[in-house]
Short mmCIF file of C-alpha atoms in Angstrom, two decimals:
data_model
loop_
_atom_site.label_atom_id
_atom_site.label_comp_id
_atom_site.label_asym_id
_atom_site.label_seq_id
_atom_site.Cartn_x
_atom_site.Cartn_y
_atom_site.Cartn_z
CA MET A 16 71.55 134.04 189.06
CA LYS A 17 68.98 133.44 186.33
CA THR A 18 69.16 131.06 183.42
CA TYR A 19 66.98 129.58 180.73
CA ALA A 20 66.09 125.92 181.07
CA THR A 21 63.53 123.19 180.61
CA TYR A 22 62.10 122.12 183.96
CA PHE A 23 59.48 119.88 185.50
CA ARG A 24 56.67 121.01 187.78
CA ASN A 25 53.40 119.67 189.13
CA ASP A 26 50.90 120.64 186.45
CA GLU A 27 48.31 118.48 184.66
CA LYS A 28 48.56 120.41 181.39
CA GLU A 29 52.15 121.64 181.37
CA PRO A 30 54.40 119.40 183.53
CA LEU A 31 57.45 120.38 181.43
CA ARG A 32 58.16 123.90 180.23
CA TYR A 33 60.98 126.09 178.96
CA GLY A 34 61.68 129.52 180.35
CA GLU A 35 63.77 131.70 182.63
CA ILE A 36 64.25 130.58 186.24
CA ASN A 37 66.39 131.36 189.28
CA LEU A 38 69.31 129.04 189.86
CA ILE A 39 70.10 127.79 193.34
CA ASN A 40 73.51 126.68 194.60
CA PRO A 41 73.32 124.92 197.96
CA PRO A 42 76.42 123.07 199.30
CA ARG A 43 76.30 119.42 198.29
CA GLN A 44 78.21 116.39 199.48
CA ARG A 45 79.71 113.79 197.10
CA LEU A 46 80.18 111.11 199.79
CA ARG A 47 79.75 110.63 203.53
CA ASN A 48 82.46 112.28 205.61
CA GLU A 49 83.44 114.58 202.74
CA GLU A 50 83.13 118.34 202.89
CA LYS A 51 79.95 119.91 201.48
CA LYS A 52 80.89 122.21 198.59
CA THR A 53 78.95 124.88 196.73
CA GLY A 54 78.77 124.23 193.03
CA ILE A 55 80.95 125.81 190.38
CA GLU A 56 79.48 127.09 187.15
CA ALA A 57 79.28 124.79 184.15
CA VAL A 58 77.80 125.37 180.69
CA PRO A 59 75.81 122.38 179.27
CA VAL A 60 77.00 121.67 175.74
CA PHE A 61 75.41 118.40 174.65
CA CYS A 62 72.38 116.75 176.29
CA GLY A 63 70.77 113.34 175.91
CA PHE A 64 67.19 112.33 176.67
CA CYS A 65 66.59 109.47 179.09
CA GLY A 66 63.45 107.42 179.81
CA THR A 67 63.69 108.64 183.41
CA ASP A 68 62.99 112.16 182.15
CA TYR A 69 59.83 110.93 180.47
CA GLU A 70 58.68 109.18 183.69
CA LEU A 71 59.31 112.34 185.69
CA MET A 72 57.23 114.36 183.22
CA LYS A 73 54.35 111.90 183.74
CA MET A 74 54.77 112.22 187.50
CA GLY A 75 54.48 115.99 187.13
CA ARG A 76 51.23 115.55 185.22
CA GLU A 77 49.95 113.45 188.15
CA LYS A 78 51.27 116.04 190.65
CA LYS A 79 53.61 113.56 192.30
CA LEU A 80 56.91 115.39 191.79
CA THR A 81 57.16 117.28 195.10
CA PRO A 82 59.68 114.83 196.70
CA LYS A 83 61.90 115.22 193.65
CA PHE A 84 62.19 119.01 193.80
CA PRO A 85 65.28 120.67 195.33
CA ASP A 86 64.58 121.90 198.88
CA GLY A 87 62.42 125.02 198.87
CA GLU A 88 61.72 124.83 195.12
CA LYS A 89 58.64 123.92 193.09
CA ARG A 90 60.52 122.87 189.96
CA LEU A 91 63.36 120.61 188.84
CA ILE A 92 65.65 121.32 185.90
CA ASN A 93 65.79 118.00 184.06
CA GLY A 94 68.59 116.19 182.25
CA HIS A 95 71.44 114.03 183.51
CA GLU A 96 73.16 112.70 180.40
CA GLY A 97 75.63 114.82 178.43
CA VAL A 98 78.76 116.95 178.42
CA VAL A 99 79.35 120.34 180.06
CA TRP A 100 82.04 123.01 179.71
CA VAL A 101 83.66 124.21 182.94
CA PRO A 102 84.82 127.83 182.36
CA SER A 103 86.93 128.13 185.56
CA GLU A 104 88.91 125.02 184.59
CA ASN A 105 88.87 125.50 180.80
CA ARG A 106 87.77 121.91 180.10
CA PHE A 107 84.89 119.64 179.23
CA ALA A 108 83.42 117.38 181.89
CA ILE A 109 80.84 114.66 182.58
CA VAL A 110 78.61 115.29 185.60
CA LEU A 111 78.70 112.48 188.17
CA ILE A 112 74.98 112.35 188.83
CA ARG A 113 74.55 110.77 192.24
CA GLY A 114 76.04 111.95 195.55
CA GLY A 115 74.92 112.47 199.11
CA ASP A 116 75.47 111.64 202.76
CA SER A 117 76.27 107.99 202.13
CA CYS A 118 79.35 105.80 201.81
CA ASP A 119 78.20 104.48 198.42
CA PRO A 120 75.20 106.33 196.94
CA THR A 121 74.40 103.34 194.69
CA ARG A 122 73.94 101.08 197.76
CA PHE A 123 72.73 103.56 200.36
CA THR A 124 71.16 102.37 203.63
CA GLU A 125 68.23 103.61 205.70
CA ASP A 126 70.34 106.15 207.66
CA GLU A 127 71.90 107.59 204.50
CA THR A 128 70.67 110.12 201.97
CA TYR A 129 71.37 110.77 198.32
CA PHE A 130 70.60 113.24 195.50
CA GLU A 131 70.74 112.99 191.75
CA TYR A 132 71.38 115.90 189.40
CA GLY A 133 68.38 116.25 187.09
CA CYS A 134 66.41 113.47 188.78
CA ASP A 135 66.05 113.85 192.52
CA GLY A 136 66.65 116.90 194.70
CA ALA A 137 69.18 118.68 192.45
CA ASP A 138 68.92 120.56 189.15
CA GLY A 139 70.18 118.92 185.95
CA ILE A 140 71.82 120.00 182.69
CA PHE A 141 68.99 121.10 180.34
CA CYS A 142 69.91 124.72 181.03
CA ASP A 143 72.16 127.46 179.67
CA LYS A 144 74.30 127.27 182.83
CA GLY A 145 74.20 125.45 186.14
CA PHE A 146 76.08 124.74 189.35
CA PHE A 147 77.67 121.40 190.21
CA ASN A 148 79.87 120.10 193.01
CA PRO A 149 83.43 120.53 191.64
CA ASP A 150 84.37 116.99 192.77
CA MET A 151 81.52 115.63 190.64
CA LEU A 152 82.70 117.11 187.34
CA LEU A 153 84.61 114.14 185.93
CA HIS A 154 87.53 114.49 183.53
CA LEU A 155 87.67 113.19 179.99
CA PRO A 156 90.74 111.11 179.04
CA GLY A 157 93.94 113.14 179.11
CA LYS A 158 94.28 113.48 175.33
CA TYR A 159 91.15 115.65 175.34
CA ASP A 160 92.35 118.07 178.04
CA LYS A 161 93.11 120.95 175.67
CA LEU A 162 90.02 120.71 173.51
CA LYS A 163 88.18 123.98 173.02
CA LYS A 164 85.52 122.42 170.80
CA LEU A 165 84.13 118.96 171.32
CA PRO A 166 83.93 116.75 168.20
CA LEU A 167 80.28 115.90 167.58
CA SER A 168 81.10 112.18 167.22
CA LEU A 169 82.75 112.21 170.66
CA ALA A 170 79.85 114.09 172.21
CA LYS A 171 77.47 111.45 170.88
CA LYS A 172 79.55 108.69 172.50
CA LEU A 173 79.84 110.49 175.82
CA VAL A 174 76.09 111.07 176.07
CA PHE A 175 75.99 107.38 177.08
CA SER A 176 78.29 107.81 180.08
CA ASP A 177 75.42 107.37 182.57
CA PRO A 178 73.77 104.25 181.09
CA TYR A 179 77.08 102.64 180.20
CA ALA A 180 78.30 103.13 183.76
CA CYS A 181 75.13 101.31 184.83
CA ALA A 182 76.15 98.45 182.55
CA VAL A 183 79.64 98.31 184.05
CA PHE A 184 78.03 98.12 187.50
CA GLN A 185 75.59 95.46 186.34
CA TYR A 186 78.35 93.24 184.93
CA GLU A 187 80.32 93.61 188.15
CA ARG A 188 77.25 92.69 190.24
CA MET A 189 76.45 89.64 188.11
CA CYS A 190 80.04 88.45 188.42
CA ASP A 191 79.98 88.91 192.22
CA ILE A 192 76.71 87.10 192.66
CA GLY A 193 77.38 84.42 190.06
CA GLU A 194 80.67 83.57 191.74
CA ALA A 195 79.10 83.31 195.19
CA GLN A 196 76.10 81.45 193.79
CA ASN A 197 77.88 78.68 191.96
CA PHE A 198 81.51 78.26 193.06
CA ARG A 199 80.56 75.36 195.36
CA VAL A 200 78.90 73.63 192.44
CA GLU A 201 82.11 73.97 190.44
CA LEU A 202 84.12 72.86 193.46
CA SER A 203 82.15 69.62 193.67
CA LYS A 204 82.09 69.07 189.89
CA ARG A 205 85.77 69.75 189.20
CA LYS A 206 87.38 68.60 192.48
CA CYS A 207 89.58 71.69 192.25
CA ASP A 208 90.75 74.37 194.70
CA GLU A 209 88.39 77.16 195.70
CA LYS A 210 90.17 79.90 193.70
CA THR A 211 89.82 77.89 190.51
CA ALA A 212 86.21 77.04 191.28
CA ARG A 213 85.34 80.72 191.74
CA LYS A 214 86.92 81.54 188.39
CA TYR A 215 84.84 78.87 186.63
CA ALA A 216 81.71 80.00 188.44
CA VAL A 217 82.01 83.51 186.99
CA LYS A 218 82.52 82.14 183.51
CA ARG A 219 79.60 79.72 183.80
CA THR A 220 77.31 82.56 184.95
CA PHE A 221 77.31 83.89 181.35
CA ASP A 222 77.27 80.56 179.46
CA ARG A 223 73.75 81.17 178.12
CA THR A 224 72.78 84.84 178.56
CA VAL A 225 69.36 86.21 177.62
CA ILE A 226 68.88 89.97 177.49
CA PHE A 227 65.18 90.71 177.19
CA GLY A 228 64.74 94.16 175.63
CA LEU A 229 66.60 96.20 173.04
CA GLY A 230 67.15 99.56 174.73
CA THR A 231 70.47 101.21 175.52
CA THR A 232 70.94 99.60 178.92
CA GLY A 233 70.45 96.14 177.46
CA LEU A 234 72.88 96.91 174.63
CA PHE A 235 75.54 98.13 177.02
CA ILE A 236 75.15 95.18 179.39
CA GLY A 237 75.53 92.91 176.39
CA ASP A 238 78.62 94.82 175.32
CA GLN A 239 80.17 94.46 178.76
CA ILE A 240 79.49 90.73 178.88
CA ARG A 241 80.83 90.17 175.34
CA SER A 242 83.96 92.27 176.06
CA ASN A 243 84.78 90.23 179.15
CA GLN A 244 83.35 86.78 178.28
CA LYS A 245 84.37 85.97 174.71
CA ASP A 246 82.83 82.48 174.72
CA ALA A 247 79.43 83.41 176.19
CA LYS A 248 76.26 82.81 174.19
CA ILE A 249 74.34 86.07 174.31
CA LEU A 250 70.84 86.32 172.89
CA PHE A 251 68.92 89.61 172.72
CA VAL A 252 65.15 89.33 172.52
CA GLY A 253 63.02 92.26 171.29
CA ARG A 254 60.04 93.19 169.16
CA SER A 255 62.11 94.99 166.53
CA GLU A 256 62.54 93.40 163.14
CA GLU A 257 65.63 91.29 162.43
CA ASN A 258 66.93 93.91 159.99
CA SER A 259 66.29 96.94 162.25
CA LYS A 260 69.20 99.26 163.02
CA LYS A 261 69.35 98.12 166.66
CA ALA A 262 69.20 94.42 165.79
CA LEU A 263 71.92 94.79 163.16
CA PHE A 264 74.11 96.66 165.69
CA VAL A 265 73.67 93.80 168.17
CA LYS A 266 74.72 91.21 165.60
CA ASN A 267 77.42 93.09 163.71
CA GLU A 268 79.07 95.24 166.39
CA LEU A 269 78.45 93.33 169.62
CA GLY A 270 78.80 89.85 168.16
CA CYS A 271 75.56 88.69 169.81
CA ASP A 272 72.53 86.80 168.51
CA TYR A 273 69.08 88.40 168.14
CA LEU A 274 65.55 86.99 168.26
CA SER A 275 62.59 89.04 167.08
CA SER A 276 59.60 88.05 169.25
CA GLY A 277 57.09 90.13 167.28
CA GLY A 278 53.97 88.06 166.56
CA MET A 279 54.89 85.32 169.05
CA ASN A 280 52.98 84.48 172.22
CA GLU A 281 54.87 83.89 175.44
CA GLU A 282 55.08 80.12 175.09
CA GLU A 283 56.40 80.41 171.53
CA THR A 284 58.90 83.06 172.61
CA ALA A 285 60.21 80.85 175.41
CA ALA A 286 60.57 77.87 173.07
CA ALA A 287 62.43 79.97 170.50
CA ILE A 288 64.80 81.32 173.15
CA THR A 289 65.79 77.92 174.56
CA GLU A 290 66.23 76.52 171.06
CA ARG A 291 68.45 79.44 170.03
CA ILE A 292 70.72 79.29 173.11
CA GLY A 293 70.76 75.49 173.33
CA GLY A 294 69.08 75.16 176.73
CA THR A 295 67.82 77.25 179.61
CA ALA A 296 69.40 80.57 180.52
CA SER A 297 72.19 80.81 183.08
CA VAL A 298 71.44 84.52 183.44
CA PHE A 299 68.30 86.39 182.31
CA VAL A 300 68.52 90.19 182.15
CA GLY A 301 65.18 92.00 182.03
CA THR A 302 65.48 95.44 180.38
CA SER A 303 62.23 95.77 178.41
CA GLY A 304 60.14 97.47 181.12
CA THR A 305 57.29 94.98 180.67
CA ASP A 306 55.77 92.23 182.83
CA VAL A 307 56.49 89.74 180.07
CA GLU A 308 60.08 89.49 181.32
CA HIS A 309 59.40 87.59 184.52
CA ARG A 310 56.74 85.40 182.95
CA ILE A 311 59.15 84.25 180.25
CA ALA A 312 61.86 83.59 182.83
CA PHE A 313 59.79 81.90 185.54
CA GLU A 314 56.39 80.78 184.26
CA GLN A 315 57.78 79.66 180.91
CA LYS A 316 60.89 78.23 182.63
CA VAL A 317 63.50 79.95 180.47
CA LEU A 318 65.72 80.63 183.53
CA GLY A 319 67.59 77.46 184.43
CA CYS A 320 68.68 75.85 187.69
CA ASN A 321 71.15 77.95 189.70
CA GLY A 322 70.40 80.83 187.33
CA ILE A 323 70.36 84.56 188.00
CA TYR A 324 67.46 86.86 187.12
CA ASN A 325 68.77 90.42 186.77
CA SER A 326 65.79 92.76 187.06
CA PHE A 327 66.95 95.98 185.43
CA SER A 328 63.53 97.36 184.45
CA LEU A 329 61.75 100.01 186.49
CA GLY A 330 58.02 99.40 186.73
CA PRO A 331 57.26 95.70 186.22
CA LYS A 332 56.32 93.53 189.14
CA VAL A 333 58.32 90.31 189.37
CA THR A 334 56.46 87.21 190.65
CA PHE A 335 57.49 83.60 190.90
CA ASP A 336 56.25 80.27 192.23
CA THR A 337 58.24 79.66 195.42
CA MET A 338 58.34 75.86 195.07
CA PRO A 339 60.27 75.56 191.78
CA PHE A 340 62.13 78.80 192.53
CA GLY A 341 63.48 77.35 195.76
CA PHE A 342 64.35 73.93 194.41
CA LYS A 343 66.04 75.40 191.35
CA ASN A 344 68.25 77.54 193.62
CA GLN A 345 67.67 80.68 191.55
CA VAL A 346 68.64 84.20 192.54
CA ILE A 347 66.89 87.53 191.76
CA LEU A 348 69.23 90.51 191.47
CA ALA A 349 68.07 94.10 191.41
CA SER A 350 70.36 97.11 191.55
CA ILE A 351 70.50 100.37 189.64
CA ASN A 352 73.11 103.13 189.23
CA PHE A 353 76.88 103.11 189.58
CA THR A 354 79.85 104.61 191.42
CA GLN A 355 82.36 107.20 190.24
CA LYS A 356 84.74 104.38 189.37
CA HIS A 357 82.13 102.83 187.05
CA MET A 358 81.48 106.12 185.29
CA GLU A 359 85.19 106.81 184.80
CA THR A 360 85.54 103.35 183.28
CA ALA A 361 82.54 104.03 181.05
CA ILE A 362 84.01 107.32 179.82
CA GLU A 363 87.28 105.59 178.83
CA LEU A 364 85.49 102.76 177.03
CA LEU A 365 82.97 104.97 175.23
CA CYS A 366 85.66 107.19 173.74
CA LYS A 367 86.94 104.12 171.85
CA SER A 368 83.47 102.81 170.91
CA LYS A 369 81.17 103.07 167.89
CA PHE A 370 78.08 103.94 169.90
CA ASP A 371 77.87 107.41 168.31
CA ARG A 372 76.13 105.62 165.41
CA LEU A 373 73.08 105.09 167.59
CA VAL A 374 72.45 108.77 168.37
CA GLU A 375 70.16 111.06 166.39
CA LEU A 376 69.84 114.80 166.95
CA ILE A 377 66.84 117.09 167.26
CA ASP A 378 66.83 120.84 166.75
CA LYS A 379 67.13 122.80 170.00
CA ASP A 380 64.90 125.67 168.93
CA GLU A 381 62.12 123.35 167.87
CA PHE A 382 62.42 121.40 171.12
CA ILE A 383 62.29 124.34 173.51
CA ASN A 384 59.35 125.76 171.58
CA ASN A 385 57.22 122.73 172.58
CA PRO A 386 59.17 120.29 174.79
CA ILE A 387 56.12 118.17 175.76
CA ASP A 388 55.25 117.50 172.13
CA PHE A 389 58.82 116.41 171.44
CA TYR A 390 58.84 114.02 174.40
CA GLU A 391 55.52 112.43 173.49
CA ASN A 392 55.57 112.43 169.72
CA LYS A 393 59.22 112.30 168.66
CA ILE A 394 61.62 111.19 171.39
CA TYR A 395 59.49 108.47 172.98
CA SER A 396 57.06 107.66 170.20
CA LYS A 397 56.83 104.41 168.27
CA GLY A 398 59.69 104.23 165.80
CA ALA A 399 61.83 106.77 167.73
CA PRO A 400 65.62 106.38 167.51
CA LEU A 401 67.46 104.38 170.11
CA LYS A 402 68.95 107.57 171.52
CA THR A 403 67.99 111.19 170.97
CA ALA A 404 70.18 114.12 171.90
CA VAL A 405 70.41 117.87 171.36
CA ILE A 406 73.26 120.30 170.89
CA TRP A 407 72.54 122.74 173.69
CA ASN A 408 75.40 125.18 173.01
CA ASP A 409 76.89 124.91 169.53
CA LYS A 410 79.69 127.34 170.44
CA TYR A 411 81.55 124.37 171.97
CA ILE A 412 80.75 121.71 169.30
CA ASP A 413 82.77 120.85 166.19
CA SER A 414 79.98 119.48 163.99
CA GLU A 415 82.41 118.32 161.32
CA ALA A 416 84.45 116.00 163.56
#
């Protein structure tokens, strides 16, 4: 079957293009020991742009995309954030991106394999129609079962299902590691039983939280921490002005503090952070995608004793001096992605959220006419909105709701 789509390929001049291509539909496995299933047809309705897409486009320009293509193909339909319509089931759905021959695709081991729709080995959703494992087409909350048109405000919220699921996973991981890291400290300090000590250890993990970067993943991690840890001090650090839309959202909607580091050097930034949170950080979350993160945390000593460094950026190299690192008993955490449970939780939470305010739309016809220009000069340019999305099939969208 043929469809129209945007797709990546290895090409210095045109690594992303729009046009007609042949769809493939190989059997795919959601989890190890489950049956491989051929995909069922789905119609993409609303699609969001992710920084991963931009990195894949750059890889195509450098002719490094071959390992990402589906088997036997020389292209990859991009896109993994959004909402699709499933004609055979008469409902809207969110695509669970990651599956494969593994017990938990987010924590796969050397003898396991995985794929990701729109990212790695499987076609994504920037197409007029596609095929997806039926077990990986997740349901919206029950009250939306009979919708024939998706309210635009709801579509904007659900475009965050993937990154918000990452945040749910991140919060869970920080709780797990923070508890294991510090419950013995609390046990000694409080002379209490182990169950009580573990509870205090989780709470103390987020006492003074620094989130370095002001992208969507950072916002969502902050939202998860604030929702679950009402007393935590949470400070976002970014280059945006104090009165920027993102900074105001952090302060007004998430109930967190914000520090604009624009114009500061690293030493000044570190001093401002510790002053604002009243000490060193108990957890430092790096989401900016820059090497500044680890230097602020380790070289400038913003991360405190027994603290956790959560490296959530792809790209930067994290270095540290082993002597103080060891004696301060710090931990470096690095994990990406999420499970189906995390995404289902994210879908439920997003439907009740106000995150639709952060999404701005682009015109589909203008985008497909020159997708590279849109990526480079509108979606990922300086001053671009926090989240950009496109209505891919307006037949299924209620733009007034």
